[in-house]
Coordinates of C-alpha atoms in Angstrom, one line a residue:
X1 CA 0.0 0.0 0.0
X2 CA 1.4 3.4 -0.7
X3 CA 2.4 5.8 1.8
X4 CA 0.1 8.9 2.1
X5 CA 1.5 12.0 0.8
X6 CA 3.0 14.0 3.4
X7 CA 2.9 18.3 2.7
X8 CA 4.0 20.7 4.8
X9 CA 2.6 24.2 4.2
X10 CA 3.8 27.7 5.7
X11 CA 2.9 31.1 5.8
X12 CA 4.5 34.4 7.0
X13 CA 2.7 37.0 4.9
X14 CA 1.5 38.8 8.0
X15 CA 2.7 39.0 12.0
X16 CA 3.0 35.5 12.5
X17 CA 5.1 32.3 11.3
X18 CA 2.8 29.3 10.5
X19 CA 3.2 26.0 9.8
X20 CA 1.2 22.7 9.4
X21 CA 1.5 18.8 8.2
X22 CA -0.9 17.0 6.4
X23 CA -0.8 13.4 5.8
X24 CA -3.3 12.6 3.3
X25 CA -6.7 14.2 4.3
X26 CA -5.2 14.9 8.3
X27 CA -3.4 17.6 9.4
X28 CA -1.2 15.7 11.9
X29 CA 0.7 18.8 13.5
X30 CA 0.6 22.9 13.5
X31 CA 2.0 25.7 14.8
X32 CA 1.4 29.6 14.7
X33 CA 3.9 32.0 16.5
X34 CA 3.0 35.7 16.5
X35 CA 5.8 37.9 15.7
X36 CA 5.9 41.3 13.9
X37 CA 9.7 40.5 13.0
X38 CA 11.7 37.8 12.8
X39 CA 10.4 35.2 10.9
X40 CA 13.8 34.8 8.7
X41 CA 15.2 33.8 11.9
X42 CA 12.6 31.4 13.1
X43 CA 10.5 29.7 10.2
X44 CA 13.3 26.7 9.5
X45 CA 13.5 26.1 13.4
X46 CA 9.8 26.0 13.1
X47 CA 9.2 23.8 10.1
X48 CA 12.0 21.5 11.9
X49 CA 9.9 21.1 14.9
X50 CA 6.7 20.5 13.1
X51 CA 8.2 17.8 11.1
X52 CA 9.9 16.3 14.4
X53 CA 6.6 16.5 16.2
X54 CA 5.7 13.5 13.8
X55 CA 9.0 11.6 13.6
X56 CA 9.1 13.2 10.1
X57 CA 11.7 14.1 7.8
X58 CA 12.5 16.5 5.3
X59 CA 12.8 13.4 2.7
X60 CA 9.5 11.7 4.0
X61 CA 7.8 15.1 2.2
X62 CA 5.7 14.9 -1.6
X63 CA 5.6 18.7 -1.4
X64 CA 6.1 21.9 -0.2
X65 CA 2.5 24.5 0.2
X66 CA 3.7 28.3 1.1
X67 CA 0.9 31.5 1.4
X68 CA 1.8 33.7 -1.5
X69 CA -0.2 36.6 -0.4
X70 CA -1.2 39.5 -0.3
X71 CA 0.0 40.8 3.0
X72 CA 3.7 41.9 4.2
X73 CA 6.7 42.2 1.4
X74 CA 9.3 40.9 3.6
X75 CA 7.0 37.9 5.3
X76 CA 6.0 36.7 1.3
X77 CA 9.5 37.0 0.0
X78 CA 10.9 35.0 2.8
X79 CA 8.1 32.1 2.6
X80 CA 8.6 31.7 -1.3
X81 CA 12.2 31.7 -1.7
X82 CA 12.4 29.3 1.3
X83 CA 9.9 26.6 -0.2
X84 CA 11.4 27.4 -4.2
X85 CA 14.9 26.3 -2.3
X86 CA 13.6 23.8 -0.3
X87 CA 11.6 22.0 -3.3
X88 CA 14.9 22.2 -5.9
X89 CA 16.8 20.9 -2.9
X90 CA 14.2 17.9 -2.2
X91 CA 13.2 17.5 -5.6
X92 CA 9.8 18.2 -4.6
X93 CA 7.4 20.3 -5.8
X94 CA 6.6 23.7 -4.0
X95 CA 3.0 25.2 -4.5
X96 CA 1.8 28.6 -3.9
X97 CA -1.1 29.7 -2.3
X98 CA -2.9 32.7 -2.0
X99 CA -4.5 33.8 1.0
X100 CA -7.9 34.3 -1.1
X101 CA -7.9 30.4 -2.6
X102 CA -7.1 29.8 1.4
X103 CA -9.6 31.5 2.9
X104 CA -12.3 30.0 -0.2
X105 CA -12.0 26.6 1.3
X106 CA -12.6 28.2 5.0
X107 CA -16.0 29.8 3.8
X108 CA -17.0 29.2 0.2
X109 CA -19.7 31.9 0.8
X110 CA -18.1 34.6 1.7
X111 CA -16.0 37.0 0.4
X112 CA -12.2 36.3 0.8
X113 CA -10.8 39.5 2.5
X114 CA -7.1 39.9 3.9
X115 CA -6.3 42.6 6.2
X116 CA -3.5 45.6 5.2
X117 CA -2.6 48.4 6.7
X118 CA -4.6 51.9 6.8
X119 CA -8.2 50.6 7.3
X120 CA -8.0 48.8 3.8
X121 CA -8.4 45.1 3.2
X122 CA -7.6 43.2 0.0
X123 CA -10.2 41.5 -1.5
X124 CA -10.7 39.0 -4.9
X125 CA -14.2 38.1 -6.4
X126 CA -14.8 36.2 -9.7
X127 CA -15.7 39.3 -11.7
X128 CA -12.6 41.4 -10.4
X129 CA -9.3 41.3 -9.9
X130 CA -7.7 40.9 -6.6
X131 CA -7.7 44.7 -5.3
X132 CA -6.7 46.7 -2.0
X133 CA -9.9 48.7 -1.1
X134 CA -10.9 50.5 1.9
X135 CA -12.3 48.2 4.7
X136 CA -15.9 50.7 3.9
X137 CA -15.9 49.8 0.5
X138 CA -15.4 45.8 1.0
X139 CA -18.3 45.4 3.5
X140 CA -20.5 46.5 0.3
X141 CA -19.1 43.9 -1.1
X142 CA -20.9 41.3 0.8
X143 CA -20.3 38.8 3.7
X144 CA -16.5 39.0 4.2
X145 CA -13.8 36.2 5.5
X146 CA -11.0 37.6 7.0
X147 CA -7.6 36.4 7.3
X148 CA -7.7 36.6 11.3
X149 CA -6.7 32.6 12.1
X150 CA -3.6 32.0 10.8
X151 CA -3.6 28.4 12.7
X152 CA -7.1 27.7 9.8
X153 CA -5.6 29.4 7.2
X154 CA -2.2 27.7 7.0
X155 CA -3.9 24.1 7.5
X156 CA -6.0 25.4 4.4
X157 CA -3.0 26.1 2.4
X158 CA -2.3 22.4 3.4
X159 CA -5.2 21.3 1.5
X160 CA -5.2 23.3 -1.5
X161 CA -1.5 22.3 -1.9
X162 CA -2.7 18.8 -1.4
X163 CA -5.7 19.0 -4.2
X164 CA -3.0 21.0 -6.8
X165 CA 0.2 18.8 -6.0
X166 CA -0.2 16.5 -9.0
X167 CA -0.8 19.3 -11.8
X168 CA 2.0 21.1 -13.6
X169 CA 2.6 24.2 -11.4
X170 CA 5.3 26.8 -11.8
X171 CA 7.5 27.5 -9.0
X172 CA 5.6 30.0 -6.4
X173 CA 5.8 33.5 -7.0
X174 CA 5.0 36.1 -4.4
X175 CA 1.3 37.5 -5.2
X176 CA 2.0 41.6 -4.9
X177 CA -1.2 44.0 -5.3
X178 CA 0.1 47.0 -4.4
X179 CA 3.5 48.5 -5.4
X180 CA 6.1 48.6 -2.6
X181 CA 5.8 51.0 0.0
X182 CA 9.0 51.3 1.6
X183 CA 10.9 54.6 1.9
X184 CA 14.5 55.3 1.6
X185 CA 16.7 55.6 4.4
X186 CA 16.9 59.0 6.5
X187 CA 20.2 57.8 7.9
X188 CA 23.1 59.7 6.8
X189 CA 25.0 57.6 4.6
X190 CA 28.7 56.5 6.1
X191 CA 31.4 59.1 5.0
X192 CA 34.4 57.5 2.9
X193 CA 38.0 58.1 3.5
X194 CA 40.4 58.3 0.6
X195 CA 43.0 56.7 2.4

């Protein structure tokens, strides 16, 4: 009898770092950490402890699932190039995920909506694409299903990455709405000396 496949899915597109394991149709471990910073630093650790919660390791895997976005630059880039490394080093494939597909298989009924800064929320129907409104706007939308459990949300990446792991699938590629927002440096740059 073949094994069942084994994924393990993350996500650190907003303040946390989450992880879970599915085996077959069970998620068999998960983990969520809050953190506004530092998920460079911990998501390996973290993914190494979930595995070795269920005498797992990295070459007992079929795949990798990783949240694409929307949500924070820094937390998407760091999820995608770690499961694009981790699948070319496995041999695995790595599947992206966005948090609206995610949030679909939570509520079917509802209108996927991820949180952003500035009283706005992202949002993705059908007859539209995905868009950063303000949180006003989106409630005229319809019934709304936000992004607040990570634990639910990265177990649904799980799944998804499950149901798409035997189709073709390009490498995972960070899903960005809205241009970068990030300012330049007011710091005084270091002075040189011709020496």
């Amino acid at each position: 009898m073949p094994s069942e496949p084994l994924i393990l899915a993350f996500d650190t597109s907003a303040a946390h770092c989450a992880a879970a394991l599915l085996r077959g149709d069970r998620i068999v471990a998960s983990c969520v950490e809050p953190m506004s910073r530092g998920q460079a630093e911990r998501l390996m650790p973290l993914l190494e402890e979930v595995l070795s919660s269920e005498q797992c390791s990295w070459r007992d895997l079929s795949a990798i699932g990783v949240g694409i976005g929307p949500g924070n630059f820094t937390g998407i880039r760091i999820s995608v190039s770690a499961a694009r490394g981790l699948a070319l080093g496995l041999g695995i494939p790595a599947i992206g995920v966005s948090g609206f597909d995610a949030l679909a298989v939570l509520d079917s009924d509802a209108l996927p909506a991820i949180r952003a800064p500035r009283d706005q929320v992202y949002v993705s129907r059908p007859d539209m694409e995905p868009a950063l409104i303000q949180l006003d706007q989106a409630k005229s939308l319809g019934t709304l299903m936000f992004n607040d459990n990570p634990s639910a949300q990265v177990c649904a990446i799980a799944r998804v990455a499950a149901k798409r792991r035997l189709t073709k699938a390009e490498a995972p590629a960070p899903l960005y709405i809205r241009p970068a927002d990030a300012a330049p440096s007011k710091d005084q740059p270091p002075m040189l000396l011709d020496g």
